[in-house]
Structures are given as C-alpha cells and as structure tokens.
Amino acid sequence: MFTLTVKIADAGARIKDDKPSIAGHMWLSVYGNGQTSSMGFGPVKHGDPSGPGEKTDKDNDKYLDIYYSGKIYITENQYYTLKDFWDHPKKYGFDPDEYNGLSNSCIDYTWKALHAIGLNPTNFEGNIYPSHNADNVDKSLYMCFYRAR
C-alpha cells in the first residue's frame, strides 16, 4: 500500500524550535514500504523571500499546526516516481538550488511533484499563499480518485 498526503501550514503556523512560519508552507508526505517520507522545499534561511534553496525532509515533524491535509492511495509507480522526483527534481523541471517565494517555492515544488505523477495534468503552478491552494489540491486529488473508477 502506498499513500500520498499533501500538507499545508498556514501563515503563522508554529514551527518546532523556530519562529512561526511567515507565509505558510506546503509539502508532501509519502508512505510506502513501511516508511513515511516528508518531501518539501524552502529557502536555506527560513523566512528569506529569495536566495539559495534546499529540499527538506523534516516538515512532517517540524510543522506543529496543519491547515490542510489531503490523503489518497497512489500506485507503486507513482510512489517511485515521487522518490525519483525527490532525487532528481531538475529532471522534472524544478530547480532545487534557488528559492523564490513568487516563482520557485514550496508551492511550485509540490505542484510540480503532483504533475510528475499525473495528479496535476494542467501543470498548475499554484496560488501565491500555501493556504490558498487547499481547494485546488482537493480538486486534484478528488478528480484523480474518480477518474480511476
């Protein structure tokens, strides 16, 4: 069994051992082969609007307040594609080296990962604030669920 959970923290969300989130955050939590992996992206220096970027694998534990959580079952192929996206984001059109809150953020990372596994067929890039993406994530996950039936 493989699952994908899209998680969103709103602006002001509490962060373990850090200042509250300025704008919020959006990431994936993937379960397979008996383990859960957190897959996110953000600035190297928390709160910077632009600058060096880095992938983050601690978001599941780091964010104490979750605004949205949408979970679905995914195929084994989708699971391994997400793992490959984590290892090689540039191969999927995402630059993990530079963070820009307007054009290359956690939101863009999440939507690009969803595109890689067929859950974002229009290549939607997301709304500017993480919490403003909840309805679109719901639609994406909902359409995928009913398309498969």
XYZ file of N, CA, C and O in Angstrom:
596
model
N 0.834 -1.175 0.000
C 0.000 0.000 0.000
C 0.886 1.248 0.000
O 1.862 1.349 0.727
N 0.496 2.213 -0.849
C 1.227 3.466 -0.974
C 0.236 4.619 -0.841
O -0.862 4.556 -1.400
N 0.629 5.631 -0.087
C -0.239 6.800 0.064
C 0.547 8.082 -0.157
O 1.768 8.132 0.020
N -0.204 9.093 -0.540
C 0.323 10.444 -0.705
C -0.556 11.371 0.121
O -1.783 11.325 0.010
N 0.058 12.198 0.936
C -0.657 13.222 1.690
C -0.049 14.571 1.334
O 1.165 14.752 1.429
N -0.897 15.480 0.891
C -0.464 16.858 0.659
C -0.798 17.621 1.930
O -1.930 17.567 2.412
N 0.200 18.313 2.475
C 0.013 19.057 3.719
C 0.283 20.541 3.495
O 1.182 20.904 2.745
N -0.504 21.342 4.199
C -0.350 22.792 4.120
C -0.393 23.372 5.533
O -1.282 23.047 6.312
N 0.588 24.229 5.824
C 0.595 25.012 7.066
C 0.299 26.454 6.678
O 0.826 26.962 5.685
N -0.557 27.105 7.425
C -0.954 28.480 7.136
C 0.094 29.462 7.679
O 0.934 29.104 8.512
N 0.019 30.694 7.236
C 0.876 31.748 7.775
C 0.690 31.802 9.290
O -0.424 31.696 9.787
N 1.781 31.933 9.994
C 1.734 31.982 11.448
C 1.789 30.627 12.124
O 1.805 30.545 13.356
N 1.835 29.551 11.347
C 1.897 28.208 11.926
C 3.137 28.065 12.806
O 4.213 28.571 12.476
N 2.949 27.374 13.913
C 4.081 27.134 14.818
C 5.025 26.112 14.189
O 4.589 25.131 13.593
N 6.326 26.400 14.358
C 7.371 25.522 13.856
C 8.233 25.093 15.034
O 8.678 25.929 15.823
N 8.459 23.802 15.130
C 9.265 23.249 16.220
C 10.654 23.901 16.233
O 11.341 23.924 15.211
N 11.046 24.442 17.366
C 12.369 25.047 17.575
C 12.699 26.174 16.598
O 13.842 26.348 16.202
N 11.708 26.928 16.157
C 11.939 28.023 15.220
C 10.839 29.071 15.390
O 9.859 28.848 16.098
N 10.994 30.185 14.710
C 9.960 31.216 14.696
C 8.767 30.703 13.893
O 8.911 29.839 13.034
N 7.572 31.262 14.132
C 6.410 30.858 13.330
C 6.635 31.112 11.837
O 7.406 31.977 11.456
N 5.942 30.347 11.037
C 6.035 30.495 9.593
C 5.495 31.856 9.164
O 4.422 32.266 9.605
N 6.209 32.532 8.309
C 5.790 33.864 7.852
C 4.631 33.748 6.860
O 3.603 34.379 7.028
N 4.800 32.935 5.832
C 3.782 32.842 4.775
C 3.054 31.505 4.757
O 2.082 31.350 4.052
N 3.547 30.533 5.523
C 2.996 29.188 5.478
C 3.912 28.259 4.699
O 4.995 28.660 4.259
N 3.459 27.028 4.511
C 4.297 26.029 3.834
C 3.401 24.955 3.228
O 2.281 24.720 3.704
N 3.912 24.305 2.194
C 3.185 23.237 1.506
C 4.195 22.150 1.161
O 5.298 22.447 0.682
N 3.841 20.883 1.425
C 4.754 19.781 1.158
C 3.986 18.478 1.001
O 2.776 18.419 1.164
N 4.740 17.424 0.692
C 4.169 16.087 0.526
C 4.659 15.175 1.627
O 5.789 15.288 2.095
N 3.809 14.252 1.998
C 4.178 13.170 2.886
C 3.812 11.884 2.143
O 2.663 11.709 1.732
N 4.789 11.025 1.936
C 4.600 9.831 1.117
C 4.862 8.602 1.969
O 5.858 8.533 2.694
N 3.946 7.637 1.871
C 4.106 6.389 2.621
C 4.239 5.225 1.644
O 3.468 5.113 0.686
N 5.216 4.362 1.913
C 5.396 3.148 1.136
C 6.499 2.308 1.733
O 7.409 2.819 2.405
N 6.416 1.018 1.522
C 7.437 0.091 2.023
C 7.689 0.244 3.522
O 8.810 0.143 3.997
N 6.615 0.533 4.260
C 6.712 0.596 5.716
C 7.273 1.881 6.290
O 7.501 1.965 7.490
N 7.511 2.882 5.451
C 8.056 4.127 5.988
C 7.400 5.356 5.363
O 6.939 5.316 4.232
N 7.385 6.436 6.147
C 6.830 7.706 5.700
C 7.975 8.667 5.423
O 8.903 8.785 6.220
N 7.891 9.349 4.281
C 8.908 10.326 3.901
C 8.248 11.685 3.713
O 7.202 11.790 3.093
N 8.894 12.695 4.222
C 8.466 14.071 4.045
C 9.264 14.647 2.884
O 10.478 14.477 2.818
N 8.566 15.307 1.950
C 9.228 15.865 0.770
C 8.795 17.313 0.584
O 7.659 17.580 0.208
N 9.700 18.241 0.884
C 9.381 19.645 0.753
C 10.552 20.441 0.227
O 11.627 19.901 -0.046
N 10.346 21.738 0.106
C 11.363 22.637 -0.422
C 11.181 24.000 0.221
O 10.047 24.422 0.500
N 12.290 24.679 0.468
C 12.218 26.007 1.047
C 13.541 26.729 0.960
O 14.526 26.192 0.449
N 13.585 27.960 1.470
C 14.848 28.698 1.467
C 15.804 28.104 2.496
O 15.375 27.568 3.524
N 17.084 28.178 2.224
C 18.085 27.697 3.181
C 17.908 28.431 4.508
O 17.932 27.823 5.576
N 17.708 29.748 4.437
C 17.476 30.540 5.647
C 15.978 30.778 5.781
O 15.379 31.510 4.987
N 15.366 30.156 6.783
C 13.923 30.266 6.997
C 13.477 31.714 6.991
O 14.058 32.562 7.658
N 12.455 32.001 6.198
C 11.891 33.342 6.137
C 12.412 34.193 5.001
O 11.818 35.232 4.685
N 13.517 33.798 4.365
C 14.033 34.574 3.239
C 13.068 34.482 2.057
O 12.637 33.392 1.698
N 12.744 35.602 1.412
C 11.841 35.566 0.268
C 12.497 35.027 -1.000
O 11.818 34.578 -1.913
N 13.840 35.083 -1.050
C 14.570 34.522 -2.188
C 15.996 34.238 -1.747
O 16.469 34.748 -0.745
N 16.653 33.390 -2.533
C 18.032 33.030 -2.215
C 18.245 31.552 -2.426
O 17.439 30.876 -3.085
N 19.298 31.013 -1.851
C 19.561 29.582 -2.016
C 18.388 28.744 -1.482
O 17.793 29.075 -0.456
N 18.088 27.686 -2.191
C 17.003 26.798 -1.782
C 17.524 25.435 -1.379
O 18.670 25.079 -1.684
N 16.667 24.677 -0.703
C 17.045 23.314 -0.320
C 15.805 22.448 -0.164
O 14.737 22.926 0.220
N 15.978 21.177 -0.486
C 14.909 20.219 -0.235
C 14.887 19.943 1.265
O 15.920 19.987 1.923
N 13.695 19.703 1.797
C 13.568 19.439 3.222
C 12.820 18.126 3.434
O 11.808 17.876 2.790
N 13.344 17.302 4.323
C 12.696 16.021 4.619
C 12.228 15.932 6.068
O 11.977 14.858 6.584
N 12.082 17.089 6.718
C 11.712 17.129 8.142
C 10.363 17.806 8.392
O 9.949 17.985 9.528
N 9.666 18.212 7.333
C 8.464 19.019 7.505
C 7.369 18.318 8.305
O 6.634 18.970 9.042
N 7.228 17.009 8.166
C 6.197 16.290 8.925
C 6.362 16.498 10.430
O 5.384 16.587 11.160
N 7.604 16.560 10.880
C 7.881 16.734 12.306
C 8.033 18.203 12.700
O 7.800 18.573 13.848
N 8.432 19.024 11.745
C 8.760 20.419 12.015
C 7.527 21.307 12.209
O 7.510 22.161 13.090
N 6.509 21.107 11.388
C 5.324 21.967 11.447
C 4.321 21.430 12.449
O 3.848 20.303 12.329
N 3.987 22.240 13.443
C 3.115 21.814 14.537
C 1.637 22.099 14.255
O 0.774 21.500 14.880
N 1.371 23.025 13.349
C -0.011 23.386 13.010
C -0.247 23.078 11.528
O 0.437 23.634 10.665
N -1.204 22.226 11.249
C -1.539 21.868 9.870
C -2.890 22.481 9.526
O -3.888 22.238 10.200
N -2.905 23.269 8.481
C -4.123 23.917 7.999
C -4.939 22.946 7.145
O -6.163 22.931 7.191
N -4.244 22.153 6.324
C -4.897 21.236 5.386
C -4.068 19.965 5.267
O -2.843 20.001 5.273
N -4.768 18.849 5.146
C -4.132 17.559 4.903
C -5.064 16.733 4.028
O -6.190 16.444 4.432
N -4.620 16.408 2.819
C -5.414 15.596 1.896
C -4.648 14.341 1.548
O -3.504 14.413 1.094
N -5.264 13.189 1.782
C -4.568 11.916 1.613
C -5.299 11.012 0.628
O -6.530 10.909 0.665
N -4.521 10.376 -0.268
C -5.079 9.401 -1.205
C -4.123 8.215 -1.326
O -2.946 8.313 -0.973
N -4.646 7.120 -1.845
C -3.797 5.991 -2.210
C -3.204 6.276 -3.577
O -3.872 6.846 -4.447
N -1.954 5.899 -3.751
C -1.299 6.038 -5.048
C -0.749 4.676 -5.465
O -0.662 3.755 -4.652
N -0.380 4.578 -6.730
C 0.177 3.322 -7.240
C 1.646 3.201 -6.858
O 2.301 4.194 -6.501
N 2.153 2.015 -6.984
C 3.572 1.790 -6.731
C 4.417 2.621 -7.696
O 5.429 3.217 -7.310
N 3.993 2.710 -8.948
C 4.720 3.504 -9.931
C 4.735 4.984 -9.543
O 5.770 5.652 -9.637
N 3.602 5.507 -9.083
C 3.562 6.900 -8.639
C 4.484 7.123 -7.436
O 5.178 8.135 -7.349
N 4.505 6.157 -6.529
C 5.378 6.241 -5.357
C 6.845 6.364 -5.784
O 7.565 7.253 -5.334
N 7.263 5.491 -6.688
C 8.663 5.510 -7.116
C 8.983 6.729 -7.986
O 10.111 7.220 -7.975
N 7.994 7.237 -8.696
C 8.205 8.479 -9.444
C 8.426 9.638 -8.472
O 9.296 10.481 -8.696
N 7.673 9.677 -7.380
C 7.891 10.722 -6.369
C 9.277 10.600 -5.740
O 9.943 11.614 -5.487
N 9.710 9.383 -5.496
C 11.057 9.178 -4.954
C 12.111 9.684 -5.946
O 13.108 10.296 -5.563
N 11.878 9.420 -7.253
C 12.796 9.897 -8.281
C 12.750 11.423 -8.369
O 13.785 12.069 -8.550
N 11.554 11.997 -8.239
C 11.421 13.459 -8.222
C 12.245 14.040 -7.070
O 12.921 15.055 -7.232
N 12.181 13.418 -5.912
C 12.955 13.876 -4.757
C 14.455 13.852 -5.076
O 15.181 14.802 -4.792
N 14.902 12.767 -5.696
C 16.328 12.608 -6.004
C 16.792 13.484 -7.168
O 17.949 13.913 -7.196
N 15.914 13.723 -8.145
C 16.300 14.415 -9.379
C 15.244 15.438 -9.811
O 14.674 15.317 -10.896
N 14.971 16.446 -9.014
C 13.900 17.397 -9.365
C 14.151 18.139 -10.683
O 13.203 18.479 -11.392
N 15.402 18.387 -11.029
C 15.694 19.099 -12.278
C 15.201 18.311 -13.488
O 14.781 18.902 -14.485
N 15.254 16.985 -13.395
C 14.769 16.119 -14.469
C 13.284 16.377 -14.746
O 12.807 16.177 -15.854
N 12.561 16.854 -13.742
C 11.121 17.120 -13.846
C 10.813 18.610 -14.003
O 9.668 19.025 -13.897
N 11.857 19.419 -14.213
C 11.651 20.839 -14.460
C 11.613 21.718 -13.226
O 11.109 22.840 -13.285
N 12.160 21.226 -12.105
C 12.172 22.044 -10.892
C 13.612 22.296 -10.451
O 14.402 21.365 -10.323
N 13.950 23.556 -10.171
C 15.302 23.936 -9.734
C 15.368 23.945 -8.204
O 14.811 24.848 -7.570
N 16.075 22.981 -7.607
C 16.144 22.921 -6.144
C 17.221 23.820 -5.530
O 17.366 23.866 -4.312
N 17.965 24.519 -6.366
C 19.087 25.303 -5.854
C 18.725 26.755 -5.523
O 19.394 27.380 -4.724
N 17.669 27.257 -6.143
C 17.281 28.651 -5.935
C 15.833 28.739 -5.448
O 14.928 28.191 -6.077
N 15.643 29.424 -4.359
C 14.303 29.648 -3.811
C 13.842 31.043 -4.201
O 14.595 32.010 -4.113
N 12.592 31.144 -4.637
C 11.962 32.436 -4.880
C 10.511 32.292 -4.460
O 9.784 31.459 -5.018
N 10.084 33.068 -3.486
C 8.742 32.952 -2.942
C 7.636 33.159 -3.959
O 6.514 32.697 -3.758
N 7.936 33.816 -5.069
C 6.922 34.074 -6.088
C 6.949 33.082 -7.247
O 5.935 32.872 -7.901
N 8.105 32.482 -7.510
C 8.199 31.669 -8.728
C 8.878 30.316 -8.571
O 8.860 29.522 -9.517
N 9.477 30.028 -7.447
C 10.154 28.734 -7.248
C 10.147 28.414 -5.753
O 11.175 28.450 -5.089
N 8.952 28.129 -5.259
C 8.738 27.974 -3.821
C 8.277 26.566 -3.473
O 8.201 25.686 -4.335
N 7.914 26.376 -2.232
C 7.361 25.107 -1.767
C 6.084 24.755 -2.531
O 5.794 23.582 -2.783
N 5.338 25.767 -2.904
C 4.099 25.575 -3.658
C 4.410 25.035 -5.044
O 3.822 24.039 -5.484
N 5.370 25.668 -5.715
C 5.773 25.205 -7.048
C 6.327 23.782 -6.979
O 6.053 22.955 -7.851
N 7.112 23.518 -5.942
C 7.681 22.182 -5.753
C 6.577 21.127 -5.633
O 6.608 20.089 -6.301
N 5.603 21.396 -4.807
C 4.519 20.436 -4.575
C 3.713 20.202 -5.842
O 3.438 19.053 -6.209
N 3.335 21.270 -6.519
C 2.541 21.111 -7.744
C 3.337 20.427 -8.845
O 2.794 19.639 -9.625
N 4.647 20.686 -8.919
C 5.483 20.024 -9.926
C 5.574 18.525 -9.618
O 5.521 17.690 -10.535
N 5.676 18.159 -8.349
C 5.693 16.744 -7.969
C 4.362 16.075 -8.318
O 4.334 14.949 -8.831
N 3.253 16.773 -8.056
C 1.942 16.225 -8.408
C 1.807 16.066 -9.922
O 1.214 15.098 -10.402
N 2.389 16.985 -10.671
C 2.379 16.873 -12.130
C 3.161 15.631 -12.574
O 2.730 14.908 -13.484
N 4.286 15.372 -11.933
C 5.128 14.230 -12.298
C 4.396 12.898 -12.176
O 4.694 11.953 -12.910
N 3.411 12.831 -11.274
C 2.687 11.558 -11.090
C 1.268 11.614 -11.652
O 0.436 10.755 -11.349
N 0.988 12.612 -12.473
C -0.292 12.681 -13.164
C -1.446 13.279 -12.385
O -2.590 13.208 -12.830
N -1.179 13.884 -11.239
C -2.253 14.478 -10.434
C -2.406 15.978 -10.667
O -3.219 16.627 -10.013
N -1.616 16.503 -11.584
C -1.702 17.913 -11.954
C -1.529 17.989 -13.470
O -0.526 18.506 -13.967
N -2.487 17.452 -14.217
C -2.317 17.344 -15.675
C -2.196 18.682 -16.402
O -1.626 18.734 -17.489
N -2.702 19.769 -15.822
C -2.605 21.077 -16.474
C -1.317 21.804 -16.110
O -1.074 22.908 -16.585
N -0.502 21.199 -15.251
C 0.749 21.796 -14.774
C 0.485 23.123 -14.054
O 1.243 24.082 -14.172
N -0.608 23.156 -13.299
C -0.961 24.304 -12.450
C 0.211 24.609 -11.531
O 0.804 23.691 -10.953
N 0.554 25.887 -11.388
C 1.704 26.269 -10.575
C 1.333 26.704 -9.171
O 2.211 26.964 -8.353
N 0.041 26.808 -8.896
C -0.391 27.123 -7.549
C -0.674 28.591 -7.315
O -0.295 29.455 -8.090
N -1.348 28.838 -6.205
C -1.626 30.194 -5.741
C -0.474 30.657 -4.866
O 0.244 29.837 -4.288
N -0.323 31.943 -4.713
C 0.863 32.502 -4.061
C 1.013 32.115 -2.584
O 2.117 31.932 -2.113
N -0.092 31.969 -1.861
C -0.007 31.576 -0.452
C -0.373 30.110 -0.307
O -1.361 29.647 -0.903
N 0.369 29.358 0.487
C 0.081 27.928 0.630
C -1.383 27.621 0.961
O -1.995 26.754 0.318
N -1.967 28.325 1.923
C -3.337 28.014 2.337
C -4.352 28.256 1.230
O -5.438 27.672 1.240
N -4.006 29.076 0.241
C -4.916 29.343 -0.871
C -4.913 28.216 -1.895
O -5.597 28.309 -2.918
N -4.142 27.160 -1.637
C -4.061 26.012 -2.541
C -4.908 24.828 -2.089
O -5.034 23.853 -2.823
N -5.483 24.896 -0.915
C -6.213 23.749 -0.368
C -7.352 23.291 -1.281
O -7.487 22.089 -1.553
N -8.170 24.204 -1.760
C -9.286 23.824 -2.631
C -8.793 23.196 -3.926
O -9.365 22.220 -4.414
N -7.709 23.739 -4.487
C -7.165 23.183 -5.725
C -6.574 21.792 -5.501
O -6.686 20.926 -6.366
N -5.944 21.580 -4.360
C -5.421 20.243 -4.051
C -6.590 19.277 -3.920
O -6.553 18.172 -4.480
N -7.623 19.680 -3.208
C -8.811 18.832 -3.079
C -9.347 18.423 -4.454
O -9.634 17.257 -4.697
N -9.481 19.393 -5.351
C -9.984 19.108 -6.700
C -9.068 18.145 -7.431
O -9.534 17.220 -8.101
N -7.778 18.357 -7.311
C -6.815 17.495 -7.988
C -6.887 16.061 -7.459
O -6.924 15.105 -8.235
N -6.925 15.917 -6.151
C -6.990 14.578 -5.560
C -8.349 13.936 -5.829
O -8.432 12.744 -6.121
N -9.406 14.714 -5.750
C -10.761 14.225 -5.972
C -10.942 13.749 -7.412
O -11.459 12.671 -7.665
N -10.481 14.558 -8.376
C -10.610 14.169 -9.781
C -9.823 12.898 -10.062
O -10.284 12.027 -10.786
N -8.657 12.787 -9.473
C -7.845 11.591 -9.683
C -8.562 10.369 -9.145
O -8.619 9.329 -9.789
N -9.154 10.496 -7.978
C -9.849 9.365 -7.358
C -10.998 8.873 -8.226
O -11.164 7.697 -8.460
N -11.787 9.795 -8.738
C -12.943 9.400 -9.530
C -12.612 9.068 -10.972
O -13.356 8.361 -11.627
N -11.491 9.552 -11.497
C -11.022 9.166 -12.829
C -10.631 7.693 -12.838
O -10.804 7.016 -13.831
N -10.088 7.209 -11.716
C -9.595 5.840 -11.642
C -10.709 4.818 -11.543
O -10.493 3.638 -11.727
N -11.918 5.236 -11.269
C -13.042 4.310 -11.089
C -13.704 3.978 -12.390
O -13.830 4.570 -13.315
